[in-house]
Every structure is written in C-alpha cells, then in structure tokens.
Short mmCIF file of C-alpha atoms and ligand atoms in Angstrom, two decimals:
data_model
loop_
_atom_site.label_atom_id
_atom_site.label_comp_id
_atom_site.label_asym_id
_atom_site.label_seq_id
_atom_site.Cartn_x
_atom_site.Cartn_y
_atom_site.Cartn_z
CA MET A 1 0.00 0.00 0.00
CA ARG A 2 1.21 3.54 -0.69
CA ALA A 3 0.51 6.60 1.46
CA LEU A 4 0.01 8.62 -1.72
CA ASP A 5 -2.96 6.49 -2.83
CA VAL A 6 -4.65 6.90 0.56
CA ILE A 7 -4.15 10.68 0.45
CA VAL A 8 -5.45 10.93 -3.14
CA ALA A 9 -8.52 8.83 -2.29
CA LYS A 10 -9.51 11.18 0.55
CA ARG A 11 -8.53 14.27 -1.42
CA ASP A 12 -10.98 13.13 -4.13
CA GLY A 13 -13.76 12.64 -1.58
CA HIS A 14 -13.82 8.83 -1.37
CA ARG A 15 -14.44 6.70 1.69
CA LEU A 16 -11.16 5.16 2.81
CA THR A 17 -11.26 1.36 2.89
CA ASP A 18 -10.80 -0.41 6.23
CA GLU A 19 -7.48 -1.78 4.92
CA GLN A 20 -6.27 1.71 3.98
CA ILE A 21 -7.18 3.06 7.42
CA ASP A 22 -5.56 0.17 9.31
CA TRP A 23 -2.40 0.37 7.25
CA PHE A 24 -2.09 4.15 7.43
CA ILE A 25 -2.65 4.50 11.18
CA SER A 26 -0.55 1.51 12.23
CA THR A 27 2.30 2.47 9.91
CA TYR A 28 2.27 6.16 10.88
CA ALA A 29 2.08 5.38 14.60
CA GLY A 30 4.74 2.70 14.45
CA SER A 31 7.49 3.88 12.13
CA GLU A 32 8.90 6.53 9.87
CA VAL A 33 7.66 4.94 6.60
CA ILE A 34 4.91 7.54 6.35
CA ALA A 35 6.39 11.03 6.44
CA ASP A 36 4.80 13.76 8.56
CA GLU A 37 3.98 15.75 5.41
CA GLN A 38 1.99 12.79 4.07
CA ALA A 39 0.08 12.37 7.33
CA ALA A 40 -0.51 16.15 7.32
CA ALA A 41 -1.91 15.95 3.79
CA LEU A 42 -4.27 13.16 4.82
CA VAL A 43 -5.60 14.96 7.89
CA MET A 44 -6.10 18.10 5.79
CA ALA A 45 -8.05 16.02 3.24
CA ILE A 46 -10.18 14.65 6.11
CA PHE A 47 -10.60 18.18 7.46
CA LEU A 48 -11.90 19.31 4.04
CA ASN A 49 -13.90 16.25 2.96
CA GLY A 50 -15.00 14.66 6.24
CA MET A 51 -15.64 10.98 6.92
CA GLU A 52 -18.64 8.69 6.74
CA ASP A 53 -19.91 7.27 10.04
CA ASP A 54 -18.61 3.74 9.59
CA GLU A 55 -15.34 5.07 8.18
CA LEU A 56 -14.90 7.27 11.27
CA ALA A 57 -15.71 4.38 13.61
CA HIS A 58 -13.08 2.28 11.86
CA TRP A 59 -10.54 5.14 11.93
CA THR A 60 -11.11 5.47 15.69
CA GLY A 61 -10.74 1.70 16.11
CA ALA A 62 -7.38 1.81 14.31
CA MET A 63 -6.25 4.59 16.67
CA ILE A 64 -7.30 2.49 19.68
CA ASP A 65 -5.47 -0.53 18.22
CA SER A 66 -2.27 1.54 17.92
CA GLY A 67 -1.87 1.01 21.69
CA ASP A 68 -3.34 -0.82 24.68
CA ARG A 69 -7.02 -1.07 25.59
CA LEU A 70 -7.21 -1.50 29.35
CA ASP A 71 -8.96 -4.60 30.60
CA LEU A 72 -11.08 -3.69 33.63
CA SER A 73 -13.14 -6.90 33.53
CA SER A 74 -11.76 -8.03 36.91
CA ILE A 75 -13.60 -5.16 38.61
CA ASP A 76 -17.01 -6.19 39.85
CA ARG A 77 -18.54 -2.71 39.82
CA PRO A 78 -19.96 -1.34 36.53
CA THR A 79 -17.42 0.98 34.89
CA VAL A 80 -18.46 4.44 33.70
CA ASP A 81 -16.59 7.65 32.94
CA LYS A 82 -17.30 11.18 31.75
CA HIS A 83 -15.40 13.42 29.40
CA SER A 84 -15.74 17.16 28.95
CA THR A 85 -14.62 18.92 25.79
CA GLY A 86 -13.24 21.63 28.07
CA GLY A 87 -14.59 24.79 29.61
CA VAL A 88 -13.58 27.60 31.93
CA GLY A 89 -14.11 26.80 35.60
CA ASP A 90 -14.92 23.17 34.75
CA LYS A 91 -14.14 21.31 37.97
CA ILE A 92 -16.97 18.82 37.46
CA SER A 93 -14.76 15.70 37.31
CA LEU A 94 -13.58 16.36 40.87
CA ILE A 95 -17.21 16.09 41.97
CA VAL A 96 -18.65 13.50 39.61
CA VAL A 97 -15.89 10.86 39.83
CA PRO A 98 -16.26 10.40 43.62
CA LEU A 99 -20.04 10.86 43.35
CA LEU A 100 -20.43 7.96 40.90
CA ALA A 101 -18.00 5.88 42.94
CA ALA A 102 -20.17 6.56 45.99
CA CYS A 103 -23.19 5.46 43.91
CA GLY A 104 -21.51 2.05 43.34
CA ALA A 105 -19.67 2.50 40.01
CA ALA A 106 -15.99 2.27 39.15
CA VAL A 107 -14.84 5.45 37.39
CA PRO A 108 -11.48 5.15 35.58
CA GLN A 109 -10.85 8.75 34.69
CA LEU A 110 -7.57 9.05 32.82
CA SER A 111 -6.75 12.51 31.57
CA GLY A 112 -4.08 14.80 30.31
CA ARG A 113 -2.90 18.21 31.42
CA GLY A 114 -4.58 21.41 30.24
CA LEU A 115 -3.38 23.42 27.29
CA GLY A 116 -4.56 26.94 26.47
CA HIS A 117 -7.34 28.76 28.30
CA THR A 118 -9.22 25.72 29.68
CA GLY A 119 -7.60 23.97 32.64
CA GLY A 120 -6.88 20.26 32.90
CA THR A 121 -8.22 17.99 35.63
CA LEU A 122 -4.73 16.72 36.49
CA ASP A 123 -3.48 20.28 37.02
CA LYS A 124 -6.33 20.88 39.45
CA MET A 125 -5.74 17.65 41.38
CA GLU A 126 -2.00 18.38 41.52
CA ALA A 127 -2.81 21.54 43.51
CA ILE A 128 -3.57 19.14 46.41
CA PRO A 129 -0.34 18.71 48.41
CA GLY A 130 1.27 15.32 47.81
CA TRP A 131 -1.26 14.06 45.24
CA ASN A 132 0.31 11.87 42.56
CA ALA A 133 -1.17 11.44 39.06
CA GLN A 134 0.97 8.46 38.08
CA MET A 135 -0.45 5.00 38.81
CA SER A 136 0.34 1.53 37.55
CA LEU A 137 -2.47 -0.48 36.02
CA ALA A 138 -2.43 -2.80 39.07
CA GLN A 139 -2.80 0.18 41.46
CA MET A 140 -5.60 1.57 39.32
CA ARG A 141 -7.51 -1.72 39.32
CA GLU A 142 -7.07 -2.06 43.08
CA GLN A 143 -8.34 1.49 43.75
CA LEU A 144 -11.27 1.07 41.34
CA GLN A 145 -12.30 -2.06 43.18
CA SER A 146 -11.85 -0.73 46.71
CA ILE A 147 -12.79 2.96 46.45
CA GLY A 148 -14.44 3.13 43.03
CA GLY A 149 -12.82 6.30 41.67
CA VAL A 150 -9.48 6.99 40.03
CA ILE A 151 -8.26 10.23 38.47
CA ALA A 152 -4.83 9.65 36.96
CA GLY A 153 -2.53 10.52 34.09
CA ALA A 154 -3.15 8.52 30.93
CA SER A 155 -0.18 6.32 30.08
CA ALA A 156 1.66 6.87 26.80
CA SER A 157 0.48 3.43 25.68
CA LEU A 158 -3.15 4.56 25.25
CA ALA A 159 -3.93 5.53 21.64
CA PRO A 160 -0.34 6.57 20.75
CA ALA A 161 -1.46 7.33 17.18
CA ASP A 162 -3.54 10.16 18.60
CA ARG A 163 -0.54 11.76 20.29
CA LYS A 164 1.33 11.87 16.98
CA LEU A 165 -1.67 13.00 14.94
CA TYR A 166 -2.72 15.64 17.48
CA ALA A 167 0.77 17.20 17.49
CA LEU A 168 0.62 17.29 13.70
CA ARG A 169 -2.88 18.81 13.63
CA ASP A 170 -1.79 21.47 16.07
CA VAL A 171 0.74 22.86 13.59
CA THR A 172 -1.19 22.30 10.35
CA GLY A 173 -4.50 24.10 11.01
CA THR A 174 -6.45 20.84 11.25
CA VAL A 175 -7.56 20.77 14.89
CA GLU A 176 -11.08 22.13 14.30
CA SER A 177 -12.51 19.16 12.41
CA ILE A 178 -15.44 17.20 13.83
CA PRO A 179 -14.25 13.72 12.69
CA LEU A 180 -10.69 14.41 13.83
CA ILE A 181 -11.75 15.79 17.23
CA ALA A 182 -14.30 13.02 17.74
CA SER A 183 -11.84 10.22 16.89
CA SER A 184 -9.10 11.82 19.00
CA ILE A 185 -11.25 12.06 22.13
CA MET A 186 -13.05 8.76 21.69
CA SER A 187 -9.92 6.71 20.92
CA LYS A 188 -8.46 7.74 24.29
CA LYS A 189 -11.69 7.23 26.22
CA ILE A 190 -12.51 3.83 24.69
CA ALA A 191 -8.89 2.69 25.24
CA GLU A 192 -9.23 3.37 28.97
CA GLY A 193 -11.58 0.38 29.14
CA THR A 194 -14.81 1.90 30.44
CA ASP A 195 -18.12 0.18 29.64
CA ALA A 196 -20.11 3.42 29.63
CA LEU A 197 -19.36 7.07 28.93
CA THR A 198 -21.21 10.36 29.32
CA LEU A 199 -19.83 13.21 27.23
CA ASP A 200 -20.15 16.84 28.28
CA VAL A 201 -19.93 18.76 25.01
CA LYS A 202 -19.58 22.45 25.77
CA VAL A 203 -20.88 25.19 23.54
CA GLY A 204 -20.30 28.94 23.80
CA SER A 205 -17.61 31.58 23.99
CA GLY A 206 -15.38 29.59 26.38
CA ALA A 207 -15.72 26.30 24.50
CA PHE A 208 -14.03 24.63 21.60
CA MET A 209 -17.37 24.70 19.77
CA GLY A 210 -18.76 28.23 19.56
CA ASP A 211 -22.17 27.41 18.03
CA LEU A 212 -24.87 24.90 18.86
CA ALA A 213 -24.95 23.26 15.40
CA SER A 214 -21.23 22.32 15.62
CA ALA A 215 -21.49 21.17 19.26
CA ASP A 216 -24.52 19.05 18.39
CA ALA A 217 -22.71 17.51 15.39
CA LEU A 218 -19.61 16.75 17.49
CA ALA A 219 -21.73 15.22 20.26
CA ARG A 220 -23.61 12.98 17.82
CA ALA A 221 -20.39 11.90 16.07
CA MET A 222 -18.84 10.90 19.42
CA VAL A 223 -21.95 9.07 20.62
CA ARG A 224 -22.07 7.10 17.33
CA ILE A 225 -18.38 6.17 17.68
CA GLY A 226 -18.79 5.04 21.29
CA GLN A 227 -21.86 2.97 20.51
CA ALA A 228 -20.15 1.40 17.44
CA HIS A 229 -17.38 0.23 19.78
CA GLY A 230 -19.73 -1.32 22.32
CA VAL A 231 -19.45 1.49 24.89
CA ALA A 232 -22.82 2.73 26.17
CA THR A 233 -22.38 6.41 25.30
CA SER A 234 -24.52 9.52 25.54
CA ALA A 235 -23.81 13.25 25.44
CA LEU A 236 -25.07 16.35 27.21
CA VAL A 237 -24.58 19.57 25.25
CA THR A 238 -24.02 22.24 27.90
CA ARG A 239 -23.65 26.00 28.01
CA MET A 240 -20.17 27.54 28.27
CA ASP A 241 -20.77 31.25 27.64
CA ASP A 242 -20.29 32.26 31.26
CA VAL A 243 -17.71 30.89 33.67
CA LEU A 244 -18.94 27.67 35.33
CA GLY A 245 -19.23 28.42 39.04
CA VAL A 246 -17.22 31.29 40.50
CA ALA A 247 -13.66 29.90 40.70
CA VAL A 248 -11.17 29.63 37.84
CA GLY A 249 -7.67 28.30 38.55
CA ASN A 250 -6.32 25.08 39.95
CA ALA A 251 -6.45 25.31 43.77
CA LEU A 252 -9.38 27.76 43.61
CA GLU A 253 -11.38 25.18 41.65
CA VAL A 254 -10.47 22.37 44.06
CA ARG A 255 -11.83 24.53 46.88
CA GLU A 256 -15.08 25.07 44.97
CA ALA A 257 -15.38 21.34 44.22
CA LEU A 258 -14.93 20.65 47.96
CA ASP A 259 -17.72 23.15 48.69
CA VAL A 260 -20.03 21.22 46.36
CA LEU A 261 -19.03 17.87 47.89
CA ALA A 262 -19.80 19.41 51.30
CA GLY A 263 -23.36 20.23 50.15
CA GLY A 264 -22.86 23.87 49.11
CA GLY A 265 -21.25 25.52 46.10
CA PRO A 266 -22.63 27.47 43.13
CA ALA A 267 -26.01 26.30 41.78
CA ASP A 268 -24.79 25.84 38.17
CA VAL A 269 -21.93 23.56 39.27
CA VAL A 270 -24.30 21.50 41.40
CA ALA A 271 -26.90 21.28 38.60
CA LEU A 272 -24.38 20.16 35.97
CA SER A 273 -22.72 17.66 38.33
CA VAL A 274 -26.06 16.08 39.17
CA ALA A 275 -27.22 16.02 35.52
CA LEU A 276 -24.02 14.28 34.39
CA ALA A 277 -24.06 11.92 37.35
CA GLU A 278 -27.68 10.92 36.65
CA ASP A 279 -26.81 10.12 33.05
CA MET A 280 -23.74 8.13 34.10
CA ALA A 281 -25.75 6.19 36.71
CA ARG A 282 -28.39 5.38 34.07
CA LEU A 283 -25.76 4.17 31.58
CA ALA A 284 -24.07 2.09 34.27
CA GLY A 285 -27.41 0.49 35.19
CA LEU A 286 -27.22 1.74 38.78
CA ASP A 287 -30.34 2.29 40.80
CA ALA A 288 -28.95 5.35 42.60
CA ASP A 289 -30.03 8.93 43.17
CA PRO A 290 -26.86 11.05 42.75
CA ALA A 291 -28.44 14.19 44.27
CA ALA A 292 -29.26 12.27 47.45
CA VAL A 293 -25.82 10.63 47.55
CA LEU A 294 -24.20 14.07 47.15
CA ALA A 295 -26.34 15.48 49.97
CA SER A 296 -25.45 12.53 52.23
CA GLY A 297 -21.74 13.47 52.28
CA ALA A 298 -20.75 10.03 50.89
CA ALA A 299 -19.13 11.58 47.78
CA MET A 300 -16.95 13.80 49.99
CA GLU A 301 -15.77 10.74 51.93
CA THR A 302 -14.98 8.98 48.66
CA PHE A 303 -13.05 11.99 47.33
CA ASP A 304 -11.01 12.09 50.53
CA ALA A 305 -10.25 8.36 50.19
CA MET A 306 -9.26 8.80 46.52
CA VAL A 307 -6.93 11.68 47.37
CA ARG A 308 -5.33 9.82 50.27
CA ALA A 309 -4.83 6.65 48.23
CA GLN A 310 -2.79 8.73 45.77
CA GLY A 311 -0.63 10.39 48.43
CA GLY A 312 -2.61 13.62 48.73
CA ASP A 313 -3.43 15.44 51.94
CA LEU A 314 -6.44 17.74 52.02
CA GLU A 315 -5.75 18.60 55.65
CA ALA A 316 -2.45 20.19 54.62
CA GLY A 317 -4.41 23.07 53.07
CA LEU A 318 -4.46 24.21 49.47
CA PRO A 319 -1.85 26.59 48.09
CA SER A 320 -2.87 30.20 47.56
CA ALA A 321 -1.18 32.89 45.49
CA PRO A 322 0.48 35.71 47.47
CA HIS A 323 -0.76 38.61 45.31
CA ARG A 324 -4.37 39.77 44.80
CA ARG A 325 -5.91 42.48 42.65
CA ILE A 326 -9.52 43.59 42.48
CA VAL A 327 -11.27 44.45 39.21
CA VAL A 328 -14.23 46.83 39.64
CA ALA A 329 -17.42 47.43 37.65
CA GLY A 330 -16.99 50.21 35.10
CA SER A 331 -20.65 51.33 35.38
CA SER A 332 -23.81 50.67 37.36
CA GLY A 333 -26.46 48.19 36.24
CA ILE A 334 -27.10 44.49 35.78
CA VAL A 335 -24.26 42.04 35.05
CA GLN A 336 -25.16 40.63 31.62
CA ALA A 337 -22.43 37.95 31.41
CA ILE A 338 -19.11 36.79 32.82
CA ASP A 339 -17.54 35.87 29.55
CA ALA A 340 -15.83 32.52 29.85
CA ARG A 341 -13.24 33.07 27.13
CA HIS A 342 -12.05 36.42 28.50
CA VAL A 343 -11.83 35.06 32.05
CA GLY A 344 -10.14 31.84 30.87
CA VAL A 345 -7.50 33.74 28.92
CA ALA A 346 -6.94 36.12 31.87
CA ALA A 347 -6.51 33.18 34.29
CA TRP A 348 -4.03 31.71 31.85
CA HIS A 349 -2.04 34.99 31.84
CA LEU A 350 -2.10 34.88 35.64
CA GLY A 351 -0.30 31.51 35.50
CA ALA A 352 -3.16 29.02 35.92
CA GLY A 353 -2.66 27.46 32.46
CA ARG A 354 0.19 26.69 30.11
CA ALA A 355 1.07 27.76 26.55
CA ARG A 356 3.30 24.75 25.77
CA LYS A 357 2.81 21.30 27.19
CA GLU A 358 6.13 21.36 29.03
CA ASP A 359 5.35 24.63 30.89
CA PRO A 360 4.65 24.51 34.65
CA VAL A 361 1.36 25.86 36.02
CA SER A 362 0.77 27.83 39.19
CA ALA A 363 -1.44 26.02 41.70
CA GLY A 364 -2.63 29.21 43.39
CA ALA A 365 -3.19 31.54 40.41
CA GLY A 366 -6.63 32.26 39.04
CA ILE A 367 -9.75 34.37 39.31
CA MET A 368 -12.67 34.48 41.74
CA CYS A 369 -15.88 35.93 40.28
CA LEU A 370 -17.44 38.12 42.97
CA VAL A 371 -20.66 38.64 41.01
CA ARG A 372 -22.85 36.44 38.80
CA PRO A 373 -24.86 37.22 35.65
CA GLY A 374 -28.10 38.91 36.73
CA ASP A 375 -26.57 40.61 39.81
CA THR A 376 -27.01 44.38 40.17
CA VAL A 377 -23.76 46.28 40.70
CA ALA A 378 -22.74 49.89 41.28
CA ALA A 379 -19.86 51.53 39.40
CA GLY A 380 -16.63 50.90 41.32
CA GLU A 381 -17.94 47.77 43.08
CA PRO A 382 -15.54 44.76 43.04
CA VAL A 383 -16.51 42.16 40.41
CA LEU A 384 -13.41 39.95 40.11
CA GLU A 385 -10.50 39.06 42.35
CA LEU A 386 -7.29 38.13 40.51
CA HIS A 387 -4.72 35.84 42.18
CA ALA A 388 -1.10 35.54 41.01
CA ASP A 389 2.31 34.44 42.26
CA ASP A 390 3.91 37.42 40.60
CA GLU A 391 2.46 40.95 40.42
CA GLU A 392 3.78 41.49 36.91
CA ARG A 393 1.15 39.10 35.61
CA PHE A 394 -1.78 41.38 36.46
CA ALA A 395 -1.33 43.83 33.56
CA ARG A 396 -1.85 41.27 30.78
CA ALA A 397 -4.72 39.64 32.64
CA GLU A 398 -6.45 43.02 33.00
CA ILE A 399 -6.11 43.64 29.25
CA ALA A 400 -7.63 40.21 28.55
CA LEU A 401 -10.54 41.07 30.85
CA GLU A 402 -11.59 44.16 28.88
CA GLY A 403 -15.22 43.59 27.89
CA ALA A 404 -15.47 40.42 30.02
CA ILE A 405 -18.30 41.70 32.20
CA PRO A 406 -20.82 43.70 30.15
CA ILE A 407 -23.19 45.70 32.36
CA GLY A 408 -26.61 46.79 31.07
CA ASP A 409 -30.25 47.41 31.95
CA GLU A 410 -31.73 44.11 30.80
CA PRO A 411 -32.75 41.60 33.48
CA VAL A 412 -30.90 38.28 32.94
CA ASP A 413 -32.83 35.02 33.14
CA PRO A 414 -30.63 32.18 34.39
CA SER A 415 -30.42 29.77 31.40
CA PRO A 416 -30.40 26.06 32.19
CA VAL A 417 -26.86 24.71 31.90
CA VAL A 418 -27.91 21.57 29.98
CA ILE A 419 -29.17 22.41 26.48
CA GLU A 420 -29.85 18.88 25.17
CA THR A 421 -29.17 15.24 25.94
CA ILE A 422 -28.25 12.93 23.08
CA THR A 423 -28.78 9.23 23.65
CA ASP A 424 -29.85 8.15 20.16
CA PRO A 425 -27.74 9.96 17.56
N1 URA B 501 -9.22 17.20 22.67
C1 URA B 501 -8.66 16.08 22.17
O1 URA B 501 -8.30 15.18 22.92
N2 URA B 501 -8.53 15.98 20.86
C2 URA B 501 -8.91 16.93 19.99
O2 URA B 501 -8.77 16.76 18.79
C3 URA B 501 -9.48 18.08 20.51
C4 URA B 501 -9.63 18.20 21.87
#
C-alpha cells in the first residue's frame, strides 16, 4: 500500500477502505515509513472532505489498536466515565468521579494536562499537596475495586497514534474538524476500558465549539463512535458562555469542588454535576439517586479516600497565590455575562494554564468571580479578584478582561446549563 494512494482517495472525496485506514494509522504510529507531510496531507483532506460514520468508527478503532485497551473486567462494579470537551471553571470531574463511585460505580478517569485557556483535571488535582497522578495499572484496578474512583494521568500506551496526529494537527491548522476531534477524544476514552461514557460537550464563547450546530454535530459523532465500539455512550450539550461556578484556577477550583461535595457551592456547578451523574448512573445500570448521595456526604468521603490513596493530603491546606488584585465594575447596572473566554484567557495569563505542554502551572493563580450574571452592581464595586504568584502578571490579565463583564439594563434570566441530551444519535 502507498501513502500517496490513501491521500489521493480522501482528497478526491472517497471513503477510505478499512485496509487503507488500518495500514495508514498503524504504519504512521509505528514507524517513519509515512512522512509527517503525508500524514498532514491526509488529515487536511479529512478536514476538508469529512468521513462517513462507519469510516470514522473504523478510523477510531485503528487509533485504539495503535496502543493498549485496558482490561477492567476483573472489577465487579460497573465501569463508567465522563469526558468534557473543556470549559472555563470546569471542575466537574472532581465532583462527579467520587459521586459515581459513591453510587456504586468504578470510574477510571484518565486525563491529560490542560493546554490553552481551559484547565486540565490533572493540574487541578495536583494543587492538592502530595497528590500523585501516576499510577500503575495494578494500582488503578485495586483502587477502582476498593474505592471506586481513580483520576490519573493517561499512560503513553493509550492511543499513541492520537498523540502523533494531534501534534501534527496542532501545527497544520487541522484541529477544528469534527471527525478528527471526535476520533481523537473517543480513541483515548474507549482505550481506557470503560463500559459506559457520558460526554459533556460544551458550547459557547469559552468552549471549543462556539455554536450549537457544531457542538450538536460533534456530540452525535462521538456518541455514534462510542456505541459502534460497544461502549454505552450519551452526550449532554451544555452552556459555556459564562464561567462555570465562580472559581477559575487550579487550587481555587479544588476549593469550589470541595464546597459542592460538602453540600454547598454554586447552583450551576451542582446542577451540571447532578445532571451528568444521573446520566452516568443510568448508563451504568445503577439504581442510585446522585443528588441524594451528594447530599449525604458520601461523595466527599470517597473523594477524601481517593486523594489519600494517591498520596494527597487535604488537611495540609491548598496553596494560595500571594498577590491579589480587584477588578471593579466600570458602570452601574445588571451584570449581563461573565464571559468565559475572556476570564479563561486572563486566568491563563495569571499563571493558571500553560502555553506549551512542558510549561509549569501555578497552583494558586486564578480568578474568583465576585458577582454572577443577573446581579445588580454599582460603578466601582468589586466584580473579580485576581490571584497571582507574581504581580507582573496582572497587567496582561487586565487587558484580557476588557469587555469580560458587560453591564446593562436588561434583566438576565438564568439559562439552564444543559441544552440537550443525546442518547440516540
Ligand atoms: N481534545 C482532544 O483530545 N482531541 C482533539 O482533537 C481536541 C480536543
């Protein structure tokens, strides 16, 4: 087989054969026989011409087969996970993983670190003193059986073809393609060995997908892929125009997740956590009421056990940044929005996120929203509190925040966070 023929077939709008897909992915992942420029040409052809459903399912399968698929069959709890396409202030995994574990499931959440303006779950967990993201498969299985929840770093052996393709897409303008995003996410999630998966597909200014039509199409593509691979999969399309909750930044978000686990926390974070947990419980076949389990304090106990099992110590206190700066309202009126993208980019400038994957992140940096959409404010009243390790970071964050909090006369109706649920794509 020749790489050129595969590229030309997709360039001319044909469905790739299963043999072409298997050969291309396994050869590109495994050796240097296919040059990066040829793989780049193929992903650009996919970007431009798309993929049919069964072609995409096969492509994803080839990416899974490029590495290991974890075998969690020895665990006698039903396995279920969630994946979010990434939002600002999205600390939901810290709540939902222990919540589902407390409902009786095993949740094998393997993730990566954050890049750009949306934070990664591992970065948040690593704000907890002593907590360690690296686990062997044997440790993971043991913790899934005994406690039910694991949040850990994904090993390099899961879907290695994705790592190579993603790096290539990043530098060739081919990230924003529904089949390529869907196969990238689903290859990693299916490889982690879960039987069921709820996807949180974000839409809005702070999300990867800015409009509902694209978010809906991505959600349906991912649900079809999951179901084609025997994973019970559904998707919630959820709003990401405003910051989720009030805390953005690693340790700040851990604190907010702890508030929710303790029975408090912002209403939107609670609502989304419960909606996702209900869907996960349904997919896992559990007869549990996540809202009641959350209220009982059982999820907090499970989170504490998960943290301790991985060397973390919540009693040691969370790090906080030494410098603070207040941003005030420019006029009087009603807060129309707390724009997620502006706040995410500002938190990133403060040190909460990274520009390159090898950069460190600050555990304490971030932003606390002191008001919510719909609140009435007076000119000069504090609306945001910025946290940084280094005062020099404030200037760029303040520039990024220009226009982040529009103030007007219109009353703001709280919009439900879940826009639609897709079970049958
Ligand atoms: N996240 C992924 O894992 N892959 C993509 O292609 C986009 C977002």
